[in-house]
Amino acid sequence: MNRHRENINKPLSVNPFRVSQAVGGVLALQGFFRSLPIIYGAHGCVEAVSGLLSQHYREPVALQNVTVHDSNLIFGGSESAQDALELAMSRYMPDLIVLIGTSLTEMVGEDLENDVKLFIEKSGGTSGGSLILSLQMPDYEGSLETGYARMTERVVEAVIARSGGTARKKRRNRINLLAGPHLTPGDVMELKEIISSFGLEIITLPDLSSSLCGHLLIGNTKLSRGGVPLDYLDKMMTSSCTIAVGGSMEAAARRIEQASGIPCRVFPSLTGLQASDDFFDFLRKQSRTEVQVKYRWQRQILLDGMLDAQAAYRGKRIIAALEPDHLLGLSEWLGEIGVKSFRAVAPSASPVLESIKGGALIGDLEDMDRLAEDGADLWIGSSYGEQGALRKGIAFEPMGFPVLGRLGTSLTVSVGYRGTTEILGRIGNALLGAERGVRK
Amino acid sequence: MPKGKNNLFVEPDCEHNGQNKKGCARPKPGEVSRGCPFAGSLAALMPIADAAHLVHGTAGCLESGWGKSESRTDFGNLSGYGFSTQLNDQDMAMGGESKLLHSIGYIAESYRPPAIFVYATCITVLSMEDLDSICEEAEEIWGIPVIPVHSPGFSGSSSNMGRRLAGEALMDRVIGKGTLKQDKAAEFDINLIGEYNGAEEGRIIETLLSKAGIRVLAKITGESGYGEVSCAHLAKVNMVVCSRSMITLARKMKDKYDIPYFEGSFYGEREIRFTMRQIAFHFGDAELDKRLHRYMRKEEERLRSELASIRKALKGKVAVLYTDGMESWTYLTMLQELGFKVAAIGTNRNAQEDMSRIRERVNEGAVIINDCDDGQILQTFRERKADLMIVSGRNEFVPLKEKIPFLSVARNRHVSYAGYAGVRNFAHDLLGTLEQPVWKISGKSAPWEG
């Protein structure tokens, strides 16, 4: 029996929580320094994307658009696309531009790759060191996770192509970190700290830890603030290994592996005791350095916290609506702390769903309503689910994307020993709060 | 938009109508600050809370449209649900018409709403689906109104256009179809048209009017029920609240049902006074007139004593406005009444009437910057040595990233600035913003920066 199949009896989606690929693509680009996504769609496409990201991160988002007008649909929009590239280059000189196609441009058959090629030819190589790419990201397939992963892969591919893919001498103590979209800027920062505590140099891509994290460094700008600089990325070909966090990032890691022979290690998640142990053990061996006292302490604190919390979690039924990688991490961790059941709904397909113990359904929040009716103590998911949880009278813990109307979301940490302790407290407190509510 | 397709560019009650038609210029790339007509329609009609709103398009179309609104408990909260046909690549090749019909059926049978609004999007218009005939078919099968709304994203360059198209759908298919129960008839019934500011603001306006003895029959469309909107033709007067996007609806109701309309605002004492006088004029009732004036006098006196100290503290402060659409002028009166001097107004996407209103209301020495960009407004702010920037949602990060004191009047705030209570809230928020120690602290450098 395939439990991961979409509900085929339903013609429509009721209360969808799938976030379109383009949002993931734009998000990934915020993790590259001085980058600029250009969305090629109708007015609304770009506004929806920037609005959603800005409300979640409480930060401005670098984003421009090629406006589709009725005449473009009839006569083709190549001219508009090139105008947009021209404008972006002349005004801001970004290091990285990606022209992002939507279902609309896909449908009318725009050739974005050709637009970019024509623009580069026309400008006679004046684009300097800038990387100008295109990527179709229609919203009728995939989700935020696939969009983020595909964009990362696209940039990696371009960097590989530009570097010529020649074999160069590897640096033992340099590591590539491919950080998945379920990681917050706070999570990425935590991972960088952990890895560097082993004396390793890290190239993170995309690097949200220095972007969308609230720093005021450069005032008002139209380009991404923070993120990994493009010229630094060439060095990823000479690292000793690549760590991918989240199954969705594996494809990009494999690209690097194929081009330069750097081995890659995929960690499905870094939340939980076992996952963290695996990670630290890997870093120990990779760096031939011992784990710092700080992290030994953190492990002790986590163990103590798990003992404190065991009764709060015991016998609890938790339901969650999140992206596949996020779900897998959560289910592993909640299995460790002994919840009675974990049932999940994912917005789109992914191979990792097979590994979720209680199974996962691909669906919408109406499916979450049904799970809730079968009995649940806590509903975990994005803000789209908050009203549903309220209607069903179930405690709600916001996680994933988007989380609206809350402060500090982007700095929450749920990876490593410290992050696991943090999330142990968050979910545990939500469960305890719900218990008190029942007794009232 | 092809000529003759609809009459929304020819509105006899608009200032621009007497001028040469310019038509729509090809939009320039790079301008992010433009809205989506489809999103505008959805935002305009979604407040009809007991109806179902089905988006016929791909996943992203609904993204900006649901899940963010507070729960609407007064009318049931079906509009708090997001319905989307979420077309996939197969549907796009084969056509989504049968999927749409099945979706309407699913909603009608599972949720039993009084009506279903169905929204066309870029994709479904491009694939040339016949939305009207499917809605008609569904209406016959399930016996409830199924109302098509035609405002695909590329049909214009603003959400304003979408609101106008939503008004068209209401005029054609909803208003005039309902009947009021006999015991519900009242003497002074009024409709509020273009009241978009969310539940909180709508409630405050309704309370304010009801204290003066006037009943709001339908809010088109603040939080409301389908039944109310379908009875809107039974009101005696229409008030177009702040926004002109549904002016055509008001004008058509005047032509068809002989309901006079006027435009007014509830932001600031002077605006409220003007609005109330208009209402009194249209009802032409001496008793009501007296009651309204008594009510206003009482409220104004109360404000005077309550706000005396705040007014003193705010006097002479300088504000720069960088907001969208009608917010550019609605807050002018209130700011000036509270003692502010307005140094500059950055306007984007404003109707000509909006511009006239700004000119009418603004104090001397204020500059109006058309098609303003971030750099210009920041430069003006510094040159004029302003104390505070007023922004709405889209521009919020401009002052934030520059650590400039700002107050956001975006719609998702939880406090109302409308009515007398709104004046009080606005005054407190302005003073609170100026007094925030954060502005000073955030300018302080770290000890190691020397």
Short mmCIF file of C-alpha atoms in Angstrom, two decimals, chain A:
data_model
loop_
_atom_site.label_atom_id
_atom_site.label_comp_id
_atom_site.label_asym_id
_atom_site.label_seq_id
_atom_site.Cartn_x
_atom_site.Cartn_y
_atom_site.Cartn_z
CA MET A 1 0.00 0.00 0.00
CA ASN A 2 1.30 3.38 -0.89
CA ARG A 3 0.49 5.69 1.96
CA HIS A 4 2.15 8.66 0.35
CA ARG A 5 -0.26 8.99 -2.50
CA GLU A 6 -2.19 12.13 -3.03
CA ASN A 7 -5.88 12.05 -2.21
CA ILE A 8 -7.23 11.45 -5.69
CA ASN A 9 -10.89 11.65 -4.73
CA LYS A 10 -10.60 15.39 -4.26
CA PRO A 11 -10.58 17.62 -7.31
CA LEU A 12 -9.33 20.72 -5.51
CA SER A 13 -7.11 21.82 -2.70
CA VAL A 14 -8.80 23.09 0.46
CA ASN A 15 -6.60 25.27 2.64
CA PRO A 16 -3.40 24.56 0.76
CA PHE A 17 -0.12 25.16 2.55
CA ARG A 18 2.13 24.47 -0.40
CA VAL A 19 4.39 27.43 -1.04
CA SER A 20 5.35 27.87 -4.64
CA GLN A 21 8.77 26.98 -5.99
CA ALA A 22 9.55 30.56 -6.88
CA VAL A 23 9.45 31.51 -3.18
CA GLY A 24 12.06 28.83 -2.51
CA GLY A 25 14.16 30.04 -5.43
CA VAL A 26 14.08 33.65 -4.28
CA LEU A 27 14.86 32.55 -0.73
CA ALA A 28 17.89 30.57 -1.84
CA LEU A 29 19.22 33.59 -3.74
CA GLN A 30 19.07 35.74 -0.60
CA GLY A 31 21.88 33.51 0.64
CA PHE A 32 24.23 34.73 -2.13
CA PHE A 33 25.92 38.10 -1.67
CA ARG A 34 24.76 40.97 -3.93
CA SER A 35 22.31 38.79 -5.82
CA LEU A 36 19.07 39.78 -7.50
CA PRO A 37 16.24 37.44 -8.50
CA ILE A 38 14.06 38.73 -11.32
CA ILE A 39 10.66 37.09 -11.53
CA TYR A 40 9.19 36.86 -14.99
CA GLY A 41 5.44 36.80 -14.41
CA ALA A 42 2.40 38.98 -13.89
CA HIS A 43 2.47 41.80 -11.32
CA GLY A 44 0.95 39.66 -8.65
CA CYS A 45 3.48 36.86 -8.88
CA VAL A 46 6.31 39.03 -7.68
CA GLU A 47 4.29 40.85 -5.07
CA ALA A 48 3.05 37.62 -3.49
CA VAL A 49 6.58 36.24 -3.27
CA SER A 50 8.18 39.33 -1.78
CA GLY A 51 5.28 39.90 0.60
CA LEU A 52 5.41 36.39 1.96
CA LEU A 53 9.19 36.37 2.49
CA SER A 54 9.23 39.84 4.03
CA GLN A 55 6.47 39.02 6.47
CA HIS A 56 8.17 35.84 7.61
CA TYR A 57 11.70 37.15 7.95
CA ARG A 58 10.72 40.74 8.79
CA GLU A 59 13.38 41.84 6.34
CA PRO A 60 13.28 43.42 2.90
CA VAL A 61 13.87 40.93 0.11
CA ALA A 62 15.93 41.58 -2.98
CA LEU A 63 13.56 41.01 -5.88
CA GLN A 64 12.62 42.60 -9.18
CA ASN A 65 10.23 41.71 -11.96
CA VAL A 66 9.67 41.61 -15.65
CA THR A 67 6.12 42.75 -15.95
CA VAL A 68 3.93 40.66 -18.18
CA HIS A 69 1.41 42.74 -20.03
CA ASP A 70 -1.23 41.46 -22.45
CA SER A 71 0.91 42.56 -25.38
CA ASN A 72 3.79 40.41 -24.13
CA LEU A 73 1.54 37.41 -24.23
CA ILE A 74 0.75 37.99 -27.85
CA PHE A 75 4.03 39.27 -29.25
CA GLY A 76 6.39 37.56 -26.83
CA GLY A 77 8.19 39.14 -23.93
CA SER A 78 11.81 38.77 -24.93
CA GLU A 79 12.22 42.52 -25.19
CA SER A 80 10.78 43.11 -21.72
CA ALA A 81 13.01 40.43 -20.24
CA GLN A 82 16.09 42.06 -21.72
CA ASP A 83 14.95 45.49 -20.55
CA ALA A 84 14.70 44.12 -17.05
CA LEU A 85 18.20 42.64 -17.18
CA GLU A 86 19.55 45.86 -18.63
CA LEU A 87 17.91 47.94 -15.91
CA ALA A 88 19.15 45.68 -13.13
CA MET A 89 22.71 45.66 -14.47
CA SER A 90 22.98 49.36 -15.10
CA ARG A 91 21.44 50.37 -11.81
CA TYR A 92 22.78 47.90 -9.28
CA MET A 93 25.51 45.78 -10.90
CA PRO A 94 24.55 42.63 -8.98
CA ASP A 95 27.04 39.77 -8.76
CA LEU A 96 24.34 37.24 -9.51
CA ILE A 97 21.09 37.65 -11.45
CA VAL A 98 18.64 34.86 -12.01
CA LEU A 99 15.70 35.33 -14.34
CA ILE A 100 12.96 33.18 -12.81
CA GLY A 101 10.19 31.89 -15.06
CA THR A 102 6.65 31.24 -13.80
CA SER A 103 3.83 29.00 -14.98
CA LEU A 104 2.70 31.93 -17.09
CA THR A 105 5.93 32.20 -19.07
CA GLU A 106 6.13 28.43 -19.29
CA MET A 107 2.65 28.35 -20.79
CA VAL A 108 3.27 30.97 -23.45
CA GLY A 109 6.59 29.32 -24.21
CA GLU A 110 9.09 32.04 -23.38
CA ASP A 111 12.69 30.95 -23.88
CA LEU A 112 14.43 32.49 -20.88
CA GLU A 113 17.76 30.89 -21.60
CA ASN A 114 17.80 32.52 -24.98
CA ASP A 115 16.85 35.90 -23.46
CA VAL A 116 19.84 35.69 -21.16
CA LYS A 117 22.10 34.61 -24.00
CA LEU A 118 20.93 37.48 -26.18
CA PHE A 119 21.41 39.95 -23.37
CA ILE A 120 24.96 38.82 -22.69
CA GLU A 121 25.78 38.97 -26.40
CA LYS A 122 24.22 42.38 -26.78
CA SER A 123 26.02 43.87 -23.81
CA GLY A 124 29.29 42.67 -25.34
CA GLY A 125 30.62 41.11 -22.18
CA THR A 126 30.09 44.24 -20.07
CA SER A 127 28.42 42.12 -17.46
CA GLY A 128 31.91 41.84 -15.96
CA GLY A 129 32.17 39.15 -13.35
CA SER A 130 28.44 38.93 -12.88
CA LEU A 131 26.74 35.61 -13.28
CA ILE A 132 23.48 35.86 -15.23
CA LEU A 133 21.28 32.76 -15.21
CA SER A 134 17.73 31.69 -15.86
CA LEU A 135 15.52 29.05 -14.33
CA GLN A 136 11.91 28.02 -14.95
CA MET A 137 10.08 27.66 -11.66
CA PRO A 138 6.41 27.12 -12.45
CA ASP A 139 4.17 26.86 -9.42
CA TYR A 140 2.18 23.90 -10.70
CA GLU A 141 4.84 21.51 -9.52
CA GLY A 142 7.07 21.15 -6.47
CA SER A 143 7.08 23.37 -3.43
CA LEU A 144 9.32 25.76 -1.52
CA GLU A 145 11.77 22.96 -0.79
CA THR A 146 12.18 21.88 -4.40
CA GLY A 147 12.46 25.50 -5.54
CA TYR A 148 15.19 26.20 -3.03
CA ALA A 149 17.05 23.03 -3.91
CA ARG A 150 16.76 23.58 -7.66
CA MET A 151 18.01 27.15 -7.40
CA THR A 152 20.99 26.04 -5.32
CA GLU A 153 21.74 23.36 -7.87
CA ARG A 154 21.49 25.88 -10.70
CA VAL A 155 24.01 28.21 -9.10
CA VAL A 156 26.34 25.32 -8.22
CA GLU A 157 26.15 24.11 -11.80
CA ALA A 158 27.04 27.57 -13.11
CA VAL A 159 29.94 27.93 -10.71
CA ILE A 160 31.25 24.53 -11.77
CA ALA A 161 30.94 25.46 -15.43
CA ARG A 162 32.73 28.75 -14.87
CA SER A 163 35.58 27.21 -12.91
CA GLY A 164 36.19 24.83 -15.81
CA GLY A 165 35.85 21.81 -13.57
CA THR A 166 39.59 21.16 -13.59
CA ALA A 167 40.99 19.04 -10.82
CA ARG A 168 42.76 21.21 -8.31
CA LYS A 169 44.58 20.48 -5.11
CA LYS A 170 42.17 19.82 -2.25
CA ARG A 171 42.33 21.57 1.08
CA ARG A 172 41.99 19.10 3.94
CA ASN A 173 40.39 21.49 6.36
CA ARG A 174 37.79 23.07 4.13
CA ILE A 175 34.19 21.87 4.05
CA ASN A 176 31.19 22.76 1.89
CA LEU A 177 27.90 23.09 3.73
CA LEU A 178 24.71 22.86 1.69
CA ALA A 179 22.05 24.12 4.07
CA GLY A 180 18.46 23.07 3.32
CA PRO A 181 15.45 25.39 3.39
CA HIS A 182 14.07 24.00 6.65
CA LEU A 183 17.05 25.53 8.44
CA THR A 184 16.57 29.03 9.83
CA PRO A 185 19.36 31.64 9.61
CA GLY A 186 19.88 30.82 13.29
CA ASP A 187 20.30 27.12 12.46
CA VAL A 188 22.86 27.85 9.76
CA MET A 189 24.79 30.07 12.17
CA GLU A 190 24.79 27.26 14.76
CA LEU A 191 26.07 24.74 12.20
CA LYS A 192 28.84 27.08 11.10
CA GLU A 193 29.89 27.55 14.72
CA ILE A 194 29.91 23.81 15.38
CA ILE A 195 31.91 23.02 12.24
CA SER A 196 34.44 25.78 12.80
CA SER A 197 34.94 24.60 16.40
CA PHE A 198 36.73 21.65 14.80
CA GLY A 199 39.14 24.00 13.09
CA LEU A 200 37.45 23.61 9.72
CA GLU A 201 36.87 26.35 7.18
CA ILE A 202 33.30 26.37 5.81
CA ILE A 203 31.79 27.45 2.54
CA THR A 204 28.04 27.65 3.10
CA LEU A 205 25.61 27.84 0.23
CA PRO A 206 23.17 29.33 0.30
CA ASP A 207 24.25 31.17 3.44
CA LEU A 208 21.20 32.62 5.16
CA SER A 209 23.07 33.01 8.44
CA SER A 210 24.43 36.35 7.32
CA SER A 211 21.32 37.30 5.36
CA LEU A 212 17.69 37.73 6.46
CA CYS A 213 18.96 37.50 10.03
CA GLY A 214 18.35 41.09 10.97
CA HIS A 215 21.70 42.79 10.57
CA LEU A 216 21.59 46.48 9.74
CA LEU A 217 24.97 46.56 8.06
CA ILE A 218 24.43 48.33 4.77
CA GLY A 219 21.31 50.46 5.08
CA ASN A 220 18.75 50.54 2.32
CA THR A 221 19.73 48.49 -0.73
CA LYS A 222 18.02 46.66 -3.56
CA LEU A 223 20.37 43.70 -3.57
CA SER A 224 20.56 40.78 -1.17
CA ARG A 225 22.32 41.78 2.01
CA GLY A 226 24.72 39.16 3.28
CA GLY A 227 25.10 35.65 1.99
CA VAL A 228 28.09 33.88 0.46
CA PRO A 229 30.10 36.00 -2.02
CA LEU A 230 30.30 34.60 -5.52
CA ASP A 231 34.08 34.73 -5.89
CA TYR A 232 34.39 32.67 -2.74
CA LEU A 233 32.26 29.94 -4.26
CA ASP A 234 34.95 28.88 -6.73
CA LYS A 235 36.84 27.55 -3.75
CA MET A 236 34.15 24.97 -3.10
CA MET A 237 35.79 22.84 -5.77
CA THR A 238 38.87 22.46 -3.58
CA SER A 239 37.14 21.48 -0.34
CA SER A 240 37.73 18.08 1.21
CA CYS A 241 34.06 17.17 1.49
CA THR A 242 30.50 18.39 1.17
CA ILE A 243 27.84 18.15 3.85
CA ALA A 244 24.24 18.34 2.68
CA VAL A 245 21.61 18.96 5.36
CA GLY A 246 18.23 17.68 4.18
CA GLY A 247 17.56 15.15 1.43
CA SER A 248 16.55 17.92 -0.95
CA MET A 249 20.11 19.25 -1.04
CA GLU A 250 21.61 15.94 -2.15
CA ALA A 251 21.34 16.67 -5.87
CA ALA A 252 23.49 19.80 -5.59
CA ALA A 253 26.03 17.93 -3.46
CA ARG A 254 26.24 15.17 -6.05
CA ARG A 255 26.93 17.75 -8.75
CA ILE A 256 29.97 18.94 -6.85
CA GLU A 257 31.01 15.33 -6.27
CA GLN A 258 30.77 14.51 -9.97
CA ALA A 259 32.67 17.59 -11.09
CA SER A 260 35.51 17.51 -8.59
CA GLY A 261 35.49 14.12 -6.92
CA ILE A 262 34.76 15.61 -3.49
CA PRO A 263 32.84 13.06 -1.41
CA CYS A 264 29.53 14.14 0.02
CA ARG A 265 27.65 13.15 3.15
CA VAL A 266 23.91 13.73 3.43
CA PHE A 267 22.43 14.31 6.87
CA PRO A 268 18.63 14.04 6.56
CA SER A 269 18.32 16.17 9.67
CA LEU A 270 20.44 17.53 12.51
CA THR A 271 17.70 17.67 15.14
CA GLY A 272 17.75 15.08 17.92
CA LEU A 273 20.35 13.28 20.00
CA GLN A 274 21.21 10.55 17.51
CA ALA A 275 21.39 12.94 14.55
CA SER A 276 23.63 15.32 16.50
CA ASP A 277 25.85 12.45 17.68
CA ASP A 278 26.27 11.31 14.07
CA PHE A 279 27.16 14.83 13.01
CA PHE A 280 29.75 15.42 15.73
CA ASP A 281 31.26 12.00 15.15
CA PHE A 282 31.59 12.77 11.45
CA LEU A 283 33.27 16.10 12.17
CA ARG A 284 35.63 14.47 14.67
CA LYS A 285 36.82 12.00 12.09
CA GLN A 286 36.93 14.52 9.28
CA SER A 287 39.02 17.02 11.22
CA ARG A 288 40.90 14.57 13.46
CA THR A 289 40.09 16.95 16.28
CA GLU A 290 38.20 16.30 19.50
CA VAL A 291 34.80 17.70 20.44
CA GLN A 292 35.11 20.90 22.46
CA VAL A 293 34.07 20.94 26.12
CA LYS A 294 31.29 23.38 25.29
CA TYR A 295 29.52 20.80 23.16
CA ARG A 296 30.08 17.98 25.67
CA TRP A 297 28.27 20.19 28.15
CA GLN A 298 25.49 20.85 25.65
CA ARG A 299 24.98 17.12 25.19
CA GLN A 300 24.68 16.64 28.96
CA ILE A 301 22.19 19.47 29.17
CA LEU A 302 20.11 17.97 26.36
CA LEU A 303 20.06 14.56 28.09
CA ASP A 304 18.99 16.14 31.33
CA GLY A 305 16.31 18.10 29.51
CA MET A 306 14.99 14.96 27.86
CA LEU A 307 14.66 13.31 31.26
CA ASP A 308 12.86 16.37 32.59
CA ALA A 309 10.52 16.36 29.63
CA GLN A 310 9.81 12.66 29.24
CA ALA A 311 6.46 12.81 31.03
CA ALA A 312 5.31 15.81 29.03
CA TYR A 313 5.88 13.94 25.77
CA ARG A 314 4.82 10.48 26.89
CA GLY A 315 1.71 9.19 25.10
CA LYS A 316 1.19 12.40 23.11
CA ARG A 317 -0.19 12.48 19.58
CA ILE A 318 1.34 15.10 17.34
CA ILE A 319 0.33 16.07 13.82
CA ALA A 320 2.41 18.23 11.51
CA ALA A 321 2.13 19.93 8.13
CA LEU A 322 5.60 20.80 6.86
CA GLU A 323 7.97 20.36 3.93
CA PRO A 324 9.30 16.76 3.57
CA ASP A 325 12.83 17.29 4.95
CA HIS A 326 11.47 19.17 7.93
CA LEU A 327 8.92 16.42 8.60
CA LEU A 328 11.54 13.68 8.54
CA GLY A 329 13.77 15.50 11.01
CA LEU A 330 10.88 16.16 13.33
CA SER A 331 9.57 12.60 13.18
CA GLU A 332 12.99 11.11 14.02
CA TRP A 333 13.40 13.46 16.95
CA LEU A 334 9.86 12.98 18.29
CA GLY A 335 10.41 9.22 18.05
CA GLU A 336 13.45 9.61 20.31
CA ILE A 337 11.53 11.52 22.94
CA GLY A 338 8.72 8.96 22.90
CA VAL A 339 5.56 10.55 21.57
CA LYS A 340 2.77 8.06 21.00
CA SER A 341 2.11 8.95 17.40
CA PHE A 342 3.34 11.34 14.76
CA ARG A 343 1.21 11.80 11.68
CA ALA A 344 2.08 14.17 8.91
CA VAL A 345 0.93 15.91 5.77
CA ALA A 346 3.45 17.09 3.18
CA PRO A 347 2.71 19.64 0.44
CA SER A 348 4.57 17.79 -2.31
CA ALA A 349 6.28 14.51 -3.05
CA SER A 350 9.80 13.63 -1.93
CA PRO A 351 11.69 10.37 -1.53
CA VAL A 352 12.33 11.16 2.13
CA LEU A 353 8.62 10.75 2.93
CA GLU A 354 9.15 6.98 2.69
CA SER A 355 11.39 7.17 5.74
CA ILE A 356 8.83 8.81 8.02
CA LYS A 357 7.73 6.19 10.50
CA GLY A 358 4.06 7.02 10.87
CA GLY A 359 3.81 7.70 7.14
CA ALA A 360 2.97 10.97 5.47
CA LEU A 361 0.14 11.98 3.22
CA ILE A 362 0.62 14.44 0.40
CA GLY A 363 -2.20 16.87 0.77
CA ASP A 364 -3.58 20.06 2.26
CA LEU A 365 -4.80 21.39 5.57
CA GLU A 366 -8.23 19.85 5.12
CA ASP A 367 -6.35 16.56 5.51
CA MET A 368 -4.83 17.98 8.69
CA ASP A 369 -8.38 18.70 9.90
CA ARG A 370 -9.16 15.00 9.45
CA LEU A 371 -6.02 13.95 11.35
CA ALA A 372 -7.05 16.38 14.08
CA GLU A 373 -10.50 14.81 14.28
CA ASP A 374 -8.92 11.42 14.89
CA GLY A 375 -7.32 12.87 17.98
CA ALA A 376 -4.23 15.02 18.43
CA ASP A 377 -2.57 16.96 21.23
CA LEU A 378 -0.52 19.35 19.15
CA TRP A 379 -0.61 20.77 15.62
CA ILE A 380 2.77 21.82 14.21
CA GLY A 381 2.99 23.78 11.00
CA SER A 382 3.09 27.12 9.24
CA SER A 383 0.79 30.03 10.02
CA TYR A 384 -1.60 28.82 7.33
CA GLY A 385 -2.64 26.14 9.84
CA GLU A 386 -3.16 28.37 12.84
CA GLN A 387 -6.84 29.01 12.19
CA GLY A 388 -7.50 25.33 11.51
CA ALA A 389 -5.89 24.34 14.80
CA LEU A 390 -7.96 27.00 16.55
CA ARG A 391 -11.15 25.67 14.98
CA LYS A 392 -10.31 22.16 16.09
CA GLY A 393 -9.34 23.33 19.57
CA ILE A 394 -5.82 21.92 19.33
CA ALA A 395 -2.67 23.55 20.66
CA PHE A 396 -0.61 25.05 17.84
CA GLU A 397 3.15 25.42 17.49
CA PRO A 398 4.31 27.50 14.51
CA MET A 399 7.14 26.04 12.45
CA GLY A 400 8.17 25.97 8.81
CA PHE A 401 7.21 28.69 6.35
CA PRO A 402 5.57 31.13 6.58
CA VAL A 403 5.35 32.00 10.26
CA LEU A 404 3.55 35.31 10.51
CA GLY A 405 2.90 37.67 13.37
CA ARG A 406 5.65 36.35 15.60
CA LEU A 407 9.02 37.76 16.56
CA GLY A 408 12.41 36.10 16.32
CA THR A 409 11.31 33.24 14.06
CA SER A 410 14.40 33.40 11.89
CA LEU A 411 16.75 33.10 14.85
CA THR A 412 15.22 30.04 16.46
CA VAL A 413 17.63 27.08 16.56
CA SER A 414 16.68 23.43 16.29
CA VAL A 415 19.94 21.77 15.22
CA GLY A 416 22.77 20.27 17.25
CA TYR A 417 22.55 19.58 20.98
CA ARG A 418 21.68 23.16 21.86
CA GLY A 419 19.03 23.50 19.17
CA THR A 420 17.46 20.18 20.11
CA THR A 421 17.28 21.37 23.73
CA GLU A 422 15.58 24.54 22.51
CA ILE A 423 12.98 22.71 20.45
CA LEU A 424 12.50 20.20 23.27
CA GLY A 425 11.43 23.11 25.44
CA ARG A 426 9.26 24.76 22.80
CA ILE A 427 7.23 21.69 21.91
CA GLY A 428 7.21 20.44 25.48
CA ASN A 429 5.86 23.75 26.76
CA ALA A 430 3.16 23.74 24.10
CA LEU A 431 2.16 20.23 25.21
CA LEU A 432 2.15 21.22 28.88
CA GLY A 433 0.12 24.32 28.07
CA ALA A 434 -2.43 22.19 26.27
CA GLU A 435 -2.61 19.83 29.25
CA ARG A 436 -3.36 22.69 31.58
CA GLY A 437 -5.99 23.91 29.14
CA VAL A 438 -7.74 20.54 29.24
CA ARG A 439 -7.83 20.39 33.00
CA LYS A 440 -9.22 23.90 33.33
#
